[in-house]
Amino acid sequence: METLKERLRQILQAIPPGSSIDYIDYPVYNNGGDLLIMKGAEAFFRDNNIRVCSRYSVLDFPDRLTIPLNRIIVLQGGGNFGDLYPVHQKLREKIVASYPSNRIVILPQTIFYKKESEFERTAHIFNKHNDLHLFVRDPVSYEMATRMFLRCSVYLSPDMAHQLWPIRSRSAPDKSLLRFLRTDIEKTNEQDRLEGAEGGDDLDWGNLYNKVEKKAIGVIGRMMSGGSGVLPMQTIWAKYSDYLVNKAIERFGEYRTVHTSRLHGHILSCLMDKPNTLLDNSYGKNSNYYQTWTSGIQSARLVGRKDEPSQAANVMHIG
């Protein structure tokens, strides 16, 4: 894990220590995995004396924003690059198109497109930029990016959450098994046999946080979206997201073992040095990540990977 954290230092090739940046598209919602990515990115900035001049989410990024040419635009990493999550992709493409003279760095992402036409549309936008740097989390995304983004500097990198290594929980593990399984569009049929089985507890990001916590997230998001200048909403969200991440850490800390189909259920378990079993998601993101970065971690294993490529994997290789 220390090696993976050290590998993130290659990002300094694109964002040198001491740089001034604008950090865009950080998450304001209840996906704890994306919050871990954000906290890892912020830790990376602090550890390398990178000055964040402004921060914007998809909710509060203005229609027009002047960014000095000596500042680097840094976009959030994660797994939303492509056409599954169009809100974030549209913002990403808007930034690349609107700031042709700024260096733009996209932190480690996984790329997935259902439609080749959408992939081509993104490439048309990206190939007009002269100083675009894209970090990707697996070799499949790397092959896609280097094939289509002909003017973009592409790098293979682990996830930003590895900057948080090591994570220690205050909780003593007094429960046997946590099944931390997807309930969204990336869920597979293979995890059905695990859901609700005896001898463990079932959670996902959606029910890790209670109604009051999710309501608070919604209120913060609406106030950001409304452009309220009365309260420092970015500061409030920074503190509240610390609380949300710490809740996830302490909850994971209660269990001796984790079974998960969430990539960041796996990464968080590894950051906590907790035994964990990883199932794949619908398009191979988890297995690709495991085989690239975490297969050497003795406390982690991958199950359920098929030798034959799935239909989703075939879609990823269109072209």
Coordinates of C-alpha atoms in Angstrom, one line a residue:
M1 CA 0.0 0.0 0.0
E2 CA 2.9 2.3 0.7
T3 CA 4.1 1.7 -2.9
L4 CA 0.7 2.7 -4.3
K5 CA 0.7 5.9 -2.3
E6 CA 4.2 6.6 -3.6
R7 CA 3.0 5.9 -7.2
L8 CA 0.7 8.9 -6.9
R9 CA 3.7 11.2 -6.9
Q10 CA 3.9 10.8 -10.7
I11 CA 1.0 13.3 -10.7
L12 CA 3.6 15.9 -9.8
Q13 CA 4.8 15.7 -13.4
A14 CA 1.6 17.5 -14.3
I15 CA 1.0 19.4 -11.1
P16 CA 4.4 20.4 -9.8
P17 CA 4.9 21.0 -6.1
G18 CA 4.0 24.6 -5.2
S19 CA 1.5 25.0 -8.0
S20 CA -1.7 27.1 -7.7
I21 CA -4.8 25.2 -8.9
D22 CA -8.5 25.4 -9.2
Y23 CA -10.1 22.1 -8.0
I24 CA -13.4 21.3 -9.8
D25 CA -16.1 18.7 -9.7
Y26 CA -15.6 17.5 -6.1
P27 CA -18.6 15.4 -4.8
V28 CA -21.4 16.8 -2.8
Y29 CA -23.5 13.7 -2.3
N30 CA -23.6 10.5 -0.2
N31 CA -21.2 8.2 -2.1
G32 CA -18.5 7.6 0.4
G33 CA -16.2 6.2 -2.2
D34 CA -16.1 9.6 -4.0
L35 CA -15.7 11.3 -0.7
L36 CA -12.6 9.1 0.0
I37 CA -11.2 10.2 -3.4
M38 CA -11.8 13.8 -2.6
K39 CA -10.1 13.5 0.8
G40 CA -7.2 11.7 -0.8
A41 CA -6.9 14.5 -3.4
E42 CA -7.0 17.2 -0.7
A43 CA -4.3 15.3 1.3
F44 CA -2.2 15.1 -1.9
F45 CA -2.4 18.8 -2.4
R46 CA -1.4 19.5 1.3
D47 CA 1.4 17.0 1.3
N48 CA 2.9 18.6 -1.9
N49 CA 2.4 22.3 -1.1
I50 CA -0.2 22.7 -3.9
R51 CA -2.3 25.8 -3.3
V52 CA -6.0 25.4 -4.0
C53 CA -7.2 28.8 -5.1
S54 CA -10.9 27.8 -5.6
R55 CA -13.1 24.8 -5.3
Y56 CA -16.3 24.1 -7.3
S57 CA -18.7 21.2 -7.4
V58 CA -21.0 20.4 -10.4
L59 CA -23.7 22.3 -8.3
D60 CA -22.0 25.7 -8.0
F61 CA -19.6 26.0 -11.0
P62 CA -20.6 29.3 -12.6
D63 CA -21.5 29.7 -16.2
R64 CA -18.6 32.0 -16.7
L65 CA -15.4 32.0 -14.6
T66 CA -12.1 33.7 -15.3
I67 CA -9.1 31.5 -14.3
P68 CA -5.7 33.0 -14.7
L69 CA -3.4 31.2 -17.2
N70 CA -0.8 30.5 -14.5
R71 CA -3.3 28.3 -12.6
I72 CA -3.8 24.6 -13.3
I73 CA -7.4 23.4 -13.5
V74 CA -7.6 20.0 -11.7
L75 CA -10.7 17.8 -12.1
Q76 CA -11.9 15.2 -9.6
G77 CA -11.0 11.6 -10.2
G78 CA -13.3 8.6 -9.8
G79 CA -15.4 6.3 -12.0
N80 CA -17.7 8.7 -13.8
F81 CA -15.8 9.3 -17.0
G82 CA -18.0 8.4 -19.9
D83 CA -21.7 8.3 -20.6
L84 CA -23.1 6.5 -17.5
Y85 CA -22.9 9.8 -15.4
P86 CA -23.6 12.6 -18.0
V87 CA -23.8 15.5 -15.5
H88 CA -20.2 15.1 -14.5
Q89 CA -19.0 14.3 -18.0
K90 CA -20.7 17.4 -19.4
L91 CA -19.0 19.6 -16.9
R92 CA -15.6 17.9 -17.6
E93 CA -16.1 18.6 -21.4
K94 CA -17.3 22.1 -20.7
I95 CA -14.1 22.9 -18.8
V96 CA -11.8 21.4 -21.5
A97 CA -13.6 23.4 -24.2
S98 CA -13.8 26.7 -22.2
Y99 CA -10.2 26.9 -21.0
P100 CA -8.0 26.0 -24.0
S101 CA -5.0 27.9 -22.7
N102 CA -4.9 26.6 -19.2
R103 CA -3.2 23.3 -18.2
I104 CA -6.0 20.9 -17.3
V105 CA -5.3 17.7 -15.2
I106 CA -7.9 15.0 -14.7
L107 CA -7.1 12.9 -11.6
P108 CA -7.3 9.1 -11.8
Q109 CA -10.5 7.9 -13.6
T110 CA -12.0 4.8 -15.0
I111 CA -13.4 5.2 -18.5
F112 CA -16.6 3.6 -19.7
Y113 CA -18.8 4.3 -22.7
K114 CA -21.9 2.5 -23.8
K115 CA -22.0 4.4 -27.1
E116 CA -19.1 4.8 -29.4
S117 CA -20.6 8.0 -30.7
E118 CA -20.4 9.6 -27.2
F119 CA -16.8 8.5 -26.9
E120 CA -16.0 10.1 -30.3
R121 CA -17.8 13.3 -29.2
T122 CA -15.6 13.5 -26.1
A123 CA -12.5 12.9 -28.2
H124 CA -13.4 15.7 -30.6
I125 CA -13.5 18.1 -27.6
F126 CA -10.3 16.8 -25.9
N127 CA -8.2 16.7 -29.1
K128 CA -8.6 20.5 -29.5
H129 CA -6.7 21.1 -26.2
N130 CA -3.0 21.6 -26.2
D131 CA -2.2 20.9 -22.5
L132 CA -4.5 18.2 -21.2
H133 CA -3.3 15.5 -18.8
L134 CA -5.4 12.5 -18.0
F135 CA -4.7 9.9 -15.3
V136 CA -6.5 6.6 -15.6
R137 CA -6.8 3.7 -13.1
D138 CA -6.5 0.6 -15.3
P139 CA -5.0 -0.6 -18.6
V140 CA -8.3 -0.8 -20.4
S141 CA -8.9 2.9 -19.7
Y142 CA -5.3 3.6 -20.7
E143 CA -5.8 1.8 -24.0
M144 CA -9.0 3.7 -24.7
A145 CA -7.6 7.1 -23.8
T146 CA -4.4 6.7 -25.8
R147 CA -6.3 5.4 -28.9
M148 CA -8.9 8.3 -28.9
F149 CA -7.3 11.3 -27.2
L150 CA -4.4 11.9 -29.6
R151 CA -3.2 15.2 -28.1
C152 CA -3.7 14.2 -24.4
S153 CA -0.9 13.1 -22.1
V154 CA -2.2 9.9 -20.5
Y155 CA -0.8 8.2 -17.4
L156 CA -1.6 5.0 -15.5
S157 CA -2.2 5.7 -11.8
P158 CA -3.8 4.2 -8.7
D159 CA -6.8 5.9 -7.1
M160 CA -6.4 9.1 -5.1
A161 CA -7.7 7.5 -2.0
H162 CA -4.4 5.7 -1.6
Q163 CA -2.9 9.0 -0.4
L164 CA -4.8 8.4 2.8
W165 CA -2.7 5.3 3.7
P166 CA -2.7 4.2 6.5
I167 CA -6.2 4.6 8.0
R168 CA -6.7 3.5 11.6
S169 CA -10.2 2.9 13.2
R170 CA -11.0 3.6 16.8
S171 CA -13.4 0.7 16.7
A172 CA -12.4 -2.8 17.7
P173 CA -13.7 -5.4 15.3
D174 CA -16.3 -7.3 17.3
K175 CA -18.5 -8.4 14.3
S176 CA -17.8 -11.1 11.8
L177 CA -18.7 -10.0 8.3
L178 CA -19.8 -6.8 6.5
R179 CA -21.3 -7.3 3.0
F180 CA -20.9 -3.9 1.4
L181 CA -22.7 -4.5 -1.9
R182 CA -23.8 -2.2 -4.8
T183 CA -27.5 -1.4 -5.2
D184 CA -27.1 0.8 -8.3
I185 CA -26.7 0.5 -12.1
E186 CA -23.3 -1.2 -11.8
K187 CA -24.7 -4.1 -9.7
T188 CA -24.3 -7.6 -11.2
N189 CA -26.4 -10.8 -10.8
E190 CA -23.4 -12.5 -9.3
Q191 CA -23.8 -10.7 -6.0
D192 CA -27.4 -11.9 -5.5
R193 CA -26.3 -15.1 -3.8
L194 CA -24.5 -13.0 -1.1
E195 CA -27.2 -10.5 -0.3
G196 CA -29.2 -11.3 2.8
A197 CA -27.2 -14.4 3.6
E198 CA -26.9 -15.4 7.3
G199 CA -23.9 -14.5 9.4
G200 CA -23.3 -10.9 8.3
D201 CA -24.7 -7.4 7.8
D202 CA -25.6 -5.8 4.5
L203 CA -24.8 -2.1 3.7
D204 CA -24.1 0.2 0.8
W205 CA -23.3 3.9 0.7
G206 CA -27.0 4.6 0.4
N207 CA -27.9 3.1 3.8
L208 CA -24.7 3.6 5.6
Y209 CA -25.9 7.2 6.2
N210 CA -29.2 7.7 8.0
K211 CA -32.1 9.9 6.9
V212 CA -30.9 12.9 8.9
E213 CA -27.4 12.7 7.4
K214 CA -28.8 12.4 3.9
K215 CA -31.2 15.3 4.5
A216 CA -28.2 17.4 5.6
I217 CA -26.3 16.5 2.5
G218 CA -29.3 17.5 0.4
V219 CA -29.7 20.8 2.2
I220 CA -26.0 21.6 1.7
G221 CA -26.3 20.7 -2.0
R222 CA -29.3 22.9 -2.5
M223 CA -27.7 25.9 -0.8
M224 CA -24.6 25.5 -3.0
S225 CA -26.7 25.2 -6.1
G226 CA -28.7 28.3 -5.1
G227 CA -25.5 30.3 -4.8
S228 CA -26.2 31.4 -1.2
G229 CA -23.6 33.8 0.0
V230 CA -24.8 34.0 3.6
L231 CA -22.9 30.9 4.8
P232 CA -19.5 29.5 3.8
M233 CA -21.0 26.3 2.3
Q234 CA -17.7 24.9 1.0
T235 CA -16.2 25.1 4.5
I236 CA -19.3 23.6 6.0
W237 CA -19.2 20.7 3.4
A238 CA -15.5 20.1 4.1
K239 CA -16.2 19.6 7.8
Y240 CA -19.4 17.6 7.2
S241 CA -17.8 15.3 4.6
D242 CA -15.0 14.7 7.2
Y243 CA -17.7 13.4 9.5
L244 CA -19.2 11.2 6.8
V245 CA -15.9 9.6 5.9
N246 CA -15.0 9.0 9.5
K247 CA -18.4 7.3 10.0
A248 CA -17.6 4.9 7.1
I249 CA -14.1 4.2 8.7
E250 CA -15.6 3.5 12.1
R251 CA -18.3 1.3 10.6
F252 CA -15.8 -0.8 8.6
G253 CA -13.7 -1.0 11.8
E254 CA -16.4 -2.9 13.6
Y255 CA -16.0 -5.9 11.3
R256 CA -13.2 -8.5 11.0
T257 CA -13.9 -9.2 7.3
V258 CA -15.5 -7.3 4.3
H259 CA -17.2 -8.7 1.2
T260 CA -17.8 -5.9 -1.3
S261 CA -18.7 -5.1 -4.9
R262 CA -17.8 -1.4 -4.3
L263 CA -14.3 -0.5 -5.5
H264 CA -13.9 1.8 -2.5
G265 CA -15.3 -0.8 -0.1
H266 CA -12.2 -2.7 -1.3
I267 CA -9.8 0.2 -1.3
L268 CA -11.0 1.4 2.2
S269 CA -10.6 -2.2 3.5
C270 CA -7.0 -2.2 2.1
L271 CA -6.3 1.2 3.6
M272 CA -7.4 -0.2 7.0
D273 CA -5.4 -3.5 6.4
K274 CA -8.7 -5.4 6.8
P275 CA -9.3 -8.8 5.1
N276 CA -11.6 -8.3 2.2
T277 CA -13.1 -10.1 -0.8
L278 CA -13.9 -8.1 -4.0
L279 CA -16.7 -8.9 -6.5
D280 CA -16.7 -7.3 -9.9
N281 CA -19.1 -4.6 -11.0
S282 CA -21.1 -4.6 -14.3
Y283 CA -18.3 -3.5 -16.6
G284 CA -15.1 -4.9 -15.1
K285 CA -13.9 -1.8 -13.2
N286 CA -13.3 -3.7 -10.0
S287 CA -11.4 -6.7 -11.5
N288 CA -9.3 -4.4 -13.8
Y289 CA -8.3 -2.3 -10.8
Y290 CA -7.5 -5.3 -8.6
Q291 CA -5.4 -6.9 -11.3
T292 CA -3.5 -3.7 -11.9
W293 CA -2.9 -2.5 -8.3
T294 CA -4.1 -4.6 -5.4
S295 CA -3.7 -8.2 -6.3
G296 CA -0.4 -8.3 -4.3
I297 CA -2.1 -7.3 -1.1
Q298 CA -2.3 -10.5 1.0
S299 CA -5.5 -9.5 2.9
A300 CA -7.5 -9.0 -0.4
R301 CA -8.8 -11.4 -3.0
L302 CA -11.0 -11.2 -6.1
V303 CA -13.8 -13.7 -6.7
G304 CA -16.4 -14.2 -9.5
R305 CA -14.3 -13.0 -12.4
K306 CA -15.2 -14.7 -15.6
D307 CA -12.5 -15.8 -18.1
E308 CA -14.7 -14.8 -21.0
P309 CA -15.2 -11.1 -21.6
S310 CA -18.6 -9.8 -20.7
Q311 CA -20.9 -7.9 -23.0
A312 CA -20.0 -4.7 -21.1
A313 CA -16.3 -5.3 -21.7
N314 CA -16.9 -5.8 -25.4
V315 CA -18.7 -2.4 -25.4
M316 CA -15.6 -0.8 -23.8
H317 CA -13.5 -2.0 -26.7
I318 CA -15.6 -0.7 -29.6
G319 CA -13.7 0.9 -32.4

